[in-house]
CSV table of C-alpha atoms in Angstrom, one decimal:
chain,number,residue,atom,x,y,z
A,348,MET,CA,176.3,267.4,192.1
A,349,THR,CA,178.9,266.4,190.0
A,350,ALA,CA,177.9,264.6,186.6
A,351,LEU,CA,178.7,260.8,186.5
A,352,PRO,CA,181.3,259.9,184.0
A,353,ASP,CA,180.0,258.1,180.9
A,354,GLY,CA,180.1,254.6,181.9
A,355,ARG,CA,180.2,253.2,178.2
A,356,ASP,CA,183.6,255.3,177.8
A,357,PRO,CA,186.4,253.3,179.5
A,358,ALA,CA,188.7,256.4,179.3
A,359,ALA,CA,186.2,258.8,181.1
A,360,LEU,CA,185.5,256.0,183.7
A,361,ALA,CA,189.2,255.2,184.3
A,362,GLN,CA,190.1,258.8,184.7
A,363,ALA,CA,187.3,259.4,187.3
A,364,LEU,CA,188.2,256.4,189.2
A,365,ILE,CA,192.1,257.1,189.3
A,366,ALA,CA,190.9,260.7,190.8
A,367,CYS,CA,189.6,258.5,193.9
A,368,ARG,CA,192.8,258.2,195.9
A,369,SER,CA,192.0,254.9,197.1
A,370,VAL,CA,195.1,253.9,198.2
A,371,THR,CA,194.6,250.4,200.4
A,372,PRO,CA,192.4,250.5,202.4
A,373,ALA,CA,190.9,253.9,201.6
A,374,ASP,CA,188.0,253.9,199.4
A,375,ALA,CA,188.0,257.6,198.5
A,376,GLY,CA,184.6,257.3,196.7
A,377,ALA,CA,185.7,254.6,194.2
A,378,THR,CA,183.0,252.2,195.0
A,379,GLY,CA,180.2,254.9,195.2
A,380,LEU,CA,181.2,256.2,192.0
A,381,LEU,CA,180.9,252.8,190.3
A,382,GLY,CA,177.9,251.9,192.2
A,383,SER,CA,176.3,255.0,190.9
A,384,VAL,CA,177.2,254.4,187.2
A,385,LEU,CA,176.1,250.8,187.4
A,386,ALA,CA,172.8,251.8,189.2
A,387,ALA,CA,172.1,254.4,186.6
A,388,ALA,CA,172.5,251.6,183.9
A,389,GLY,CA,170.0,249.2,185.7
A,390,PHE,CA,172.2,247.1,187.8
A,391,THR,CA,171.0,246.2,191.3
A,392,VAL,CA,174.0,247.4,193.6
A,393,HIS,CA,175.1,246.2,197.0
A,394,ARG,CA,178.1,248.0,198.8
A,395,PRO,CA,178.8,246.2,201.7
A,396,THR,CA,181.9,247.1,204.2
A,397,PHE,CA,183.5,244.2,206.0
A,398,SER,CA,185.5,244.4,209.0
A,399,ALA,CA,187.8,242.0,211.2
A,400,PRO,CA,189.6,242.5,214.5
A,401,GLY,CA,193.0,244.4,214.0
A,402,THR,CA,192.3,245.4,210.4
A,403,PRO,CA,190.8,248.4,208.6
A,404,ASP,CA,187.2,248.5,207.3
A,405,VAL,CA,186.9,247.6,203.7
A,406,ALA,CA,184.2,249.0,201.3
A,407,ASN,CA,183.3,246.4,198.5
A,408,LEU,CA,180.7,246.3,195.6
A,409,TYR,CA,178.6,243.6,194.2
A,410,ALA,CA,176.1,244.4,191.4
A,411,THR,CA,174.1,242.4,188.9
A,412,ALA,CA,171.8,242.8,186.1
A,413,GLY,CA,169.9,240.3,183.7
A,414,ASN,CA,167.5,237.5,184.0
A,415,ASP,CA,167.8,233.6,184.2
A,416,GLY,CA,170.6,232.0,182.5
A,417,PRO,CA,174.3,231.5,183.0
A,418,THR,CA,175.8,234.2,185.3
A,419,LEU,CA,179.3,235.6,184.2
A,420,ALA,CA,181.1,237.5,186.7
A,421,PHE,CA,183.7,240.4,186.3
A,422,ALA,CA,185.9,240.7,189.3
A,423,GLY,CA,188.8,243.1,190.2
A,424,HIS,CA,189.9,245.7,192.7
A,425,VAL,CA,189.7,249.6,193.0
A,426,ASP,CA,192.5,249.8,195.7
A,427,VAL,CA,195.9,250.9,194.7
A,428,VAL,CA,199.3,250.8,196.0
A,429,PRO,CA,200.9,254.1,197.2
A,430,PRO,CA,202.4,256.3,194.3
A,431,GLY,CA,205.9,256.6,196.2
A,432,ASP,CA,207.5,260.0,195.7
A,433,GLU,CA,204.9,261.9,193.8
A,434,ALA,CA,207.5,264.6,192.7
A,435,ALA,CA,209.1,261.8,190.5
A,436,TRP,CA,206.0,261.4,188.6
A,437,SER,CA,205.4,263.4,185.2
A,438,ALA,CA,201.8,263.9,186.3
A,439,ASP,CA,199.8,264.0,189.5
A,440,PRO,CA,199.3,260.2,190.1
A,441,PHE,CA,195.5,261.0,190.9
A,442,ALA,CA,194.7,263.5,188.4
A,443,GLY,CA,194.0,261.2,185.8
A,444,GLU,CA,195.9,263.3,183.1
A,445,THR,CA,195.9,262.2,179.3
A,446,ARG,CA,198.8,263.1,177.2
A,447,ASP,CA,199.5,262.1,173.7
A,448,GLY,CA,196.7,259.5,173.9
A,449,VAL,CA,198.1,258.1,177.2
A,450,LEU,CA,196.4,257.9,180.6
A,451,TYR,CA,198.6,258.6,183.5
A,452,GLY,CA,197.8,257.7,187.2
A,453,ARG,CA,198.1,255.2,190.1
A,454,GLY,CA,196.0,252.3,189.1
A,455,ALA,CA,195.7,253.1,185.4
A,456,VAL,CA,197.0,249.5,184.8
A,457,ASP,CA,196.3,247.7,188.1
A,458,MET,CA,193.6,247.6,187.8
A,459,LYS,CA,191.1,250.7,187.6
A,460,GLY,CA,191.6,250.7,183.7
A,461,ALA,CA,190.5,247.0,183.3
A,462,VAL,CA,187.6,247.7,186.0
A,463,ALA,CA,186.5,250.6,183.8
A,464,ALA,CA,186.7,248.4,180.5
A,465,MET,CA,184.7,245.6,181.9
A,466,ILE,CA,182.0,248.0,183.1
A,467,ALA,CA,182.1,249.8,179.6
A,468,ALA,CA,181.7,246.6,178.0
A,469,ALA,CA,178.9,245.4,179.9
A,470,LEU,CA,177.0,248.5,179.6
A,471,ARG,CA,177.6,248.6,175.7
A,472,HIS,CA,176.5,245.0,175.5
A,473,ARG,CA,173.2,245.4,177.4
A,474,ASP,CA,172.4,248.4,175.2
A,475,ARG,CA,172.8,245.9,172.1
A,476,HIS,CA,171.1,243.0,173.7
A,477,PRO,CA,168.6,244.1,176.3
A,478,ALA,CA,167.0,240.7,176.3
A,479,SER,CA,169.9,238.6,176.3
A,480,ALA,CA,169.3,235.6,178.5
A,481,GLY,CA,171.7,235.4,181.4
A,482,ARG,CA,173.0,237.7,184.1
A,483,ILE,CA,176.3,239.9,184.4
A,484,ALA,CA,177.8,240.3,187.9
A,485,PHE,CA,180.4,242.6,189.3
A,486,LEU,CA,182.7,241.6,192.2
A,487,LEU,CA,184.9,244.7,193.0
A,488,THR,CA,187.0,245.1,196.2
A,489,GLY,CA,189.0,247.5,198.0
A,490,ASP,CA,191.4,244.9,199.7
A,491,GLU,CA,193.6,243.3,196.9
A,492,GLU,CA,196.6,245.3,197.4
A,493,GLY,CA,196.1,245.0,201.2
A,494,PRO,CA,195.8,241.7,203.6
A,495,ALA,CA,192.9,240.4,201.4
A,496,ILE,CA,190.9,239.8,204.6
A,497,ASN,CA,187.9,242.0,204.2
A,498,GLY,CA,187.6,241.7,200.5
A,499,THR,CA,186.7,239.3,197.8
A,500,ALA,CA,186.5,236.1,199.9
A,501,LYS,CA,183.9,237.8,202.1
A,502,LEU,CA,182.2,239.6,199.1
A,503,LEU,CA,181.8,236.1,197.6
A,504,ALA,CA,180.0,234.8,200.7
A,505,PHE,CA,177.8,237.9,200.8
A,506,ALA,CA,176.6,237.4,197.3
A,507,ARG,CA,176.1,233.6,197.8
A,508,GLU,CA,174.1,234.4,201.2
A,509,ARG,CA,171.8,236.3,198.6
A,510,GLY,CA,171.3,233.2,196.3
A,511,ALA,CA,173.9,234.4,193.7
A,512,ARG,CA,175.3,231.7,191.4
A,513,PHE,CA,178.6,232.2,189.6
A,514,ASP,CA,179.1,230.3,186.4
A,515,HIS,CA,182.4,231.7,185.2
A,516,CYS,CA,184.4,234.7,186.0
A,517,VAL,CA,186.8,237.0,184.3
A,518,LEU,CA,189.5,238.8,186.6
A,519,GLY,CA,190.9,241.8,185.2
A,520,GLU,CA,194.6,241.7,186.6
A,521,PRO,CA,197.2,243.1,184.2
A,522,THR,CA,198.2,239.7,182.6
A,523,ALA,CA,199.4,240.7,179.2
A,524,THR,CA,203.2,240.8,179.0
A,525,ALA,CA,204.2,242.8,176.2
A,526,THR,CA,200.9,243.3,174.0
A,527,LEU,CA,197.4,243.4,174.9
A,528,GLY,CA,195.9,239.8,174.8
A,529,ASP,CA,199.0,238.0,174.7
A,530,THR,CA,198.5,236.1,177.7
A,531,LEU,CA,195.5,234.4,179.6
A,532,LYS,CA,196.2,233.4,183.3
A,533,ILE,CA,194.5,230.2,183.7
A,534,GLY,CA,195.8,229.4,187.1
A,535,ARG,CA,198.3,230.3,189.8
A,536,ARG,CA,201.0,228.6,191.9
A,537,GLY,CA,200.4,228.1,195.4
A,538,SER,CA,202.4,230.1,198.2
A,539,LEU,CA,203.7,229.0,201.4
A,540,ASN,CA,205.9,230.7,203.6
A,541,ALA,CA,207.8,229.4,206.7
A,542,ILE,CA,210.6,230.5,209.5
A,543,LEU,CA,213.4,228.0,210.2
A,544,ALA,CA,215.3,228.7,213.5
A,545,VAL,CA,218.4,226.7,214.3
A,546,HIS,CA,219.4,226.8,217.9
A,547,GLY,CA,222.9,226.7,219.2
A,548,ARG,CA,224.7,227.9,222.4
A,549,GLN,CA,226.0,231.6,222.5
A,550,GLY,CA,229.7,232.0,223.6
A,551,HIS,CA,233.1,233.8,222.9
A,552,VAL,CA,234.6,233.2,219.5
A,553,ALA,CA,238.0,232.4,221.2
A,554,TYR,CA,236.4,229.4,223.1
A,555,PRO,CA,234.4,227.7,220.5
A,556,ASP,CA,234.5,224.5,222.6
A,557,ARG,CA,232.1,226.3,224.9
A,558,ALA,CA,229.6,227.4,222.3
A,559,ASP,CA,227.6,225.7,219.6
A,560,ASN,CA,227.6,227.9,216.6
A,561,PRO,CA,224.0,227.3,214.8
A,562,ILE,CA,225.2,229.0,211.6
A,563,PRO,CA,227.2,226.0,210.1
A,564,ARG,CA,224.2,223.7,211.1
A,565,LEU,CA,221.9,226.0,209.3
A,566,LEU,CA,223.8,225.8,205.9
A,567,PRO,CA,223.3,222.2,205.0
A,568,MET,CA,219.5,222.4,206.0
A,569,LEU,CA,219.4,225.2,203.5
A,570,ALA,CA,221.2,223.3,200.9
A,571,ALA,CA,218.7,220.5,201.6
A,572,LEU,CA,215.7,222.8,201.2
A,573,LEU,CA,217.2,224.1,197.6
A,574,GLU,CA,217.2,220.8,195.9
A,575,PRO,CA,214.4,220.5,193.3
A,576,LEU,CA,211.0,220.1,194.3
A,577,ASP,CA,209.7,218.6,191.1
A,578,GLN,CA,210.1,218.8,187.4
A,579,GLY,CA,207.1,220.7,186.7
A,580,THR,CA,203.7,219.5,185.4
A,581,ALA,CA,201.5,219.6,182.2
A,582,HIS,CA,200.4,223.4,182.9
A,583,PHE,CA,203.0,224.6,185.6
A,584,GLU,CA,206.6,225.3,185.6
A,585,ARG,CA,208.8,223.9,188.5
A,586,SER,CA,208.1,224.7,191.9
A,587,ASN,CA,210.6,227.0,193.5
A,588,LEU,CA,211.8,227.5,196.9
A,589,GLU,CA,213.3,231.0,197.5
A,590,ILE,CA,215.3,231.7,200.8
A,591,VAL,CA,214.3,235.3,201.4
A,592,SER,CA,216.2,236.2,204.7
A,593,VAL,CA,219.1,234.5,206.8
A,594,ASP,CA,219.6,236.4,210.1
A,595,VAL,CA,221.5,235.8,213.4
A,596,GLY,CA,220.9,239.4,215.0
A,597,ASN,CA,224.4,239.6,216.0
A,598,PRO,CA,226.1,243.0,216.1
A,599,ALA,CA,229.2,241.5,217.6
A,600,THR,CA,232.4,240.2,216.0
A,601,ASN,CA,233.5,238.3,219.0
A,602,VAL,CA,230.4,236.6,219.9
A,603,ILE,CA,228.9,233.0,218.4
A,604,PRO,CA,225.5,233.7,218.1
A,605,ALA,CA,222.8,231.4,220.0
A,606,THR,CA,219.9,231.3,216.9
A,607,ALA,CA,220.3,231.5,213.2
A,608,THR,CA,217.1,232.0,211.6
A,609,ALA,CA,216.0,231.8,207.7
A,610,ARG,CA,212.8,232.7,205.9
A,611,PHE,CA,211.7,231.1,203.0
A,612,ASN,CA,208.6,231.3,200.4
A,613,VAL,CA,207.6,228.4,198.2
A,614,ARG,CA,205.7,229.1,194.9
A,615,PHE,CA,204.6,225.6,194.0
A,616,ASN,CA,202.4,223.8,191.5
A,617,ASP,CA,199.8,221.2,191.2
A,618,ALA,CA,202.3,218.3,192.1
A,619,HIS,CA,202.0,219.5,195.8
A,620,THR,CA,199.0,220.1,198.2
A,621,ILE,CA,199.8,222.3,201.1
A,622,GLU,CA,200.2,219.4,203.3
A,623,SER,CA,202.1,217.1,201.2
A,624,LEU,CA,204.5,220.3,200.6
A,625,LYS,CA,204.8,220.9,204.3
A,626,ALA,CA,205.8,217.1,204.9
A,627,LEU,CA,208.4,217.3,202.0
A,628,ILE,CA,210.0,220.2,203.7
A,629,GLU,CA,209.8,218.5,207.2
A,630,ARG,CA,211.6,215.3,205.7
A,631,ARG,CA,214.2,217.5,204.1
A,632,LEU,CA,215.1,219.3,207.1
A,633,ALA,CA,215.3,216.4,209.1
A,634,ALA,CA,217.5,214.7,206.7
A,635,GLY,CA,220.0,217.7,206.7
A,636,ALA,CA,219.9,218.6,210.3
A,637,GLY,CA,222.8,216.4,211.4
A,638,GLY,CA,221.7,216.5,215.0
A,639,ALA,CA,220.8,220.2,215.1
A,640,ARG,CA,218.1,221.5,217.3
A,641,TYR,CA,215.7,223.6,215.3
A,642,THR,CA,212.2,224.7,214.9
A,643,LEU,CA,210.1,225.2,211.9
A,644,ASP,CA,206.9,227.4,211.8
A,645,PHE,CA,204.8,227.7,208.6
A,646,LEU,CA,203.2,230.9,208.6
A,647,PRO,CA,199.6,231.4,208.2
A,648,GLY,CA,197.9,232.4,204.8
A,649,ALA,CA,199.0,229.7,202.8
A,650,SER,CA,197.3,229.2,199.4
A,651,ALA,CA,197.2,226.1,197.1
A,652,SER,CA,197.8,226.1,193.6
A,653,PHE,CA,194.6,225.9,190.9
A,654,ILE,CA,194.0,225.6,187.1
A,655,THR,CA,191.1,226.2,185.1
A,656,ALA,CA,192.0,223.6,182.7
A,657,PRO,CA,191.8,224.5,179.0
A,658,GLY,CA,188.3,223.7,177.4
A,659,PRO,CA,185.2,225.7,176.4
A,660,PHE,CA,185.4,228.7,178.6
A,661,VAL,CA,189.2,229.3,178.1
A,662,ASP,CA,188.7,228.6,174.3
A,663,LEU,CA,185.9,231.2,174.2
A,664,LEU,CA,188.1,233.7,176.0
A,665,SER,CA,191.1,233.1,173.3
A,666,GLU,CA,188.7,233.5,170.6
A,667,ALA,CA,187.4,236.8,171.9
A,668,VAL,CA,191.2,237.9,172.3
A,669,ALA,CA,191.8,236.9,168.5
A,670,ALA,CA,188.5,238.5,167.2
A,671,VAL,CA,190.1,241.9,168.4
A,672,THR,CA,193.9,241.6,168.3
A,673,GLY,CA,194.2,238.9,165.4
A,674,ARG,CA,196.2,236.7,167.6
A,675,ARG,CA,195.5,233.8,170.2
A,676,PRO,CA,197.0,234.2,173.7
A,677,ALA,CA,199.4,232.0,175.4
A,678,LEU,CA,198.1,230.3,178.4
A,679,SER,CA,200.1,230.9,181.8
A,680,THR,CA,200.2,229.9,185.3
A,681,GLY,CA,203.0,232.0,186.3
A,682,GLY,CA,203.3,235.2,188.4
A,683,GLY,CA,202.4,235.9,192.0
A,684,THR,CA,199.0,235.5,193.8
A,685,SER,CA,195.8,237.4,193.1
A,686,ASP,CA,192.1,237.2,194.2
A,687,ALA,CA,191.5,234.4,191.7
A,688,ARG,CA,192.7,232.3,194.7
A,689,PHE,CA,189.4,233.0,196.4
A,690,ILE,CA,187.1,232.9,193.3
A,691,LYS,CA,188.2,229.5,192.0
A,692,ASP,CA,186.4,227.8,195.1
A,693,VAL,CA,183.1,229.1,193.6
A,694,CYS,CA,183.5,228.9,189.8
A,695,PRO,CA,186.1,228.6,187.1
A,696,VAL,CA,188.2,231.9,186.9
A,697,VAL,CA,190.8,233.2,184.0
A,698,GLU,CA,192.7,236.3,184.5
A,699,LEU,CA,192.6,238.8,181.3
A,700,GLY,CA,193.6,242.4,181.5
A,701,LEU,CA,196.1,245.2,180.5
A,702,VAL,CA,199.7,245.0,179.7
A,703,GLY,CA,201.3,245.1,183.0
A,704,THR,CA,204.8,246.4,182.4
A,705,THR,CA,204.1,249.8,184.4
A,706,MET,CA,202.0,248.6,187.2
A,707,HIS,CA,203.2,249.7,190.7
A,708,GLN,CA,205.7,252.1,188.9
A,709,VAL,CA,206.2,255.8,188.7
A,710,ASP,CA,204.1,257.2,186.0
A,711,GLU,CA,201.9,254.1,185.7
A,712,ARG,CA,200.0,254.3,182.4
A,713,VAL,CA,197.9,253.0,179.6
A,714,SER,CA,197.3,254.0,176.2
A,715,LEU,CA,193.6,255.0,175.4
A,716,ALA,CA,193.8,252.7,172.4
A,717,GLU,CA,194.7,249.7,174.6
A,718,LEU,CA,192.0,250.6,177.0
A,719,GLU,CA,189.3,250.8,174.2
A,720,ALA,CA,190.8,247.5,172.9
A,721,LEU,CA,190.3,245.6,176.2
A,722,THR,CA,186.7,246.9,176.4
A,723,ARG,CA,186.1,245.3,172.8
A,724,ILE,CA,187.7,242.1,173.9
A,725,TYR,CA,185.3,242.1,177.1
A,726,GLU,CA,182.3,242.9,174.9
A,727,ALA,CA,183.3,240.0,172.7
A,728,VAL,CA,183.6,237.5,175.5
A,729,LEU,CA,180.0,238.9,176.6
A,730,ALA,CA,178.4,238.4,173.0
A,731,ARG,CA,180.0,234.7,172.6
A,732,TYR,CA,179.2,233.8,176.3
A,733,PHE,CA,175.7,234.6,176.0
A,734,SER,CA,175.0,233.1,172.7
A,735,ALA,CA,176.8,229.9,173.7
C-alpha cells in the first residue's frame, strides 16, 4: 500500500494530487486520496458519485470535522482541463515535478494547489486548536471544468439532506492577478447565451428582387444589441454583450442565403435579473428589426449575478491576507463563472486562491513559497473565524 502524503504539507499533497490524471470527468483516484488523508486526520468523509442522463458519472467529496458552532466550508475542484500537447511541456504534466522551488503540473494552480493548501491549513489548525468550537467542512467536486451538472450543486444538496448547515464558504479558485492575495472575488457577473436567427428567402445574386437577403437585416439588429446595457453598479463594472459568432452557412458566391445566425453572450451585473435582461434584449431586437422575420432562442444554463457584500466576513478574509502578505486585497467581481454560483444560494461565499497567470497553460506551475503562503493565509482565516 502506498503511503499517504503528509496532509499538513501542501507541497507533498499537491504533488500527489497532480499525479492523479483527473482530466474532467475522470477522478483517477483524486477524491480517494483526499478522503484517506482527511479520514486519517479525524474527518467524517463521504464520497458520493452523481450521475444524470447523457452525462458522465462524477466523483465528489464531502467531509466535516468539529463540533457545535459556526461552520466554515472550503470548496474547490480536483478535476483539470486536458494538458494539450504534452510534448510542449518542460515536465510531465502529471508527474508533479518540483524544479528550482517550483511545482509543475496540470492543476498546480487551478486548483489542486489551493485544495492542498486548504486541507493542510485545516489539519494544522485542528492540531493547534483541538477543542475549538465550530466545524470545518470540505466540498470538493470533479465536475467544475466540465458541465457542472453532477458536481457542486448536487453535493450541496447531498450535504444538506444530512443536516449540514454552512455559515460561510471560501472557494479556492485562482483569484490573484499578479501577487498572492492581491484580489478577493466577492461576486461574479451573470451569464446569458442566446442565438438570433434572421430569416430571408434564398435566391440568385443576379436576381435580388426574387430573394430576401437576411444579412443586411441582421446588421442593425446586432448594432441595437451592442448599445450600452448600463453604466455599471457599486461593485460591478458595466455589463457586456459580446457577439461570438455570425454565420450564414453559405459556401457559394452566387447565392443569397436564406438565414443569417448570430450567437452572443452577455456577462451582466446586478442592475439586471435574468428575466429583465431577456426583456431588454427582446425590446432592442424588436426596435432594430425593421420588419425582419427572426427567432431568438435563449440557451439553458443562464446564471444570475451575485455578491457577498463587504462586511465582517470579507473584512476577516482581508485581514488574514494582510497578516501574511502585508497588504490588503482589492475586491473584485470580474472574470468568468465558478462554482460560487451554486454556493451563494446556501451561504455567503468569497473566492481566494493562487495567482492565476499559468492556469490552463502549458507548464502550469506554482512556487512552493506561494503554496505555503496560501496555506498560512487559510490558517489565519480559520484562526480568526473560530475566535470571532
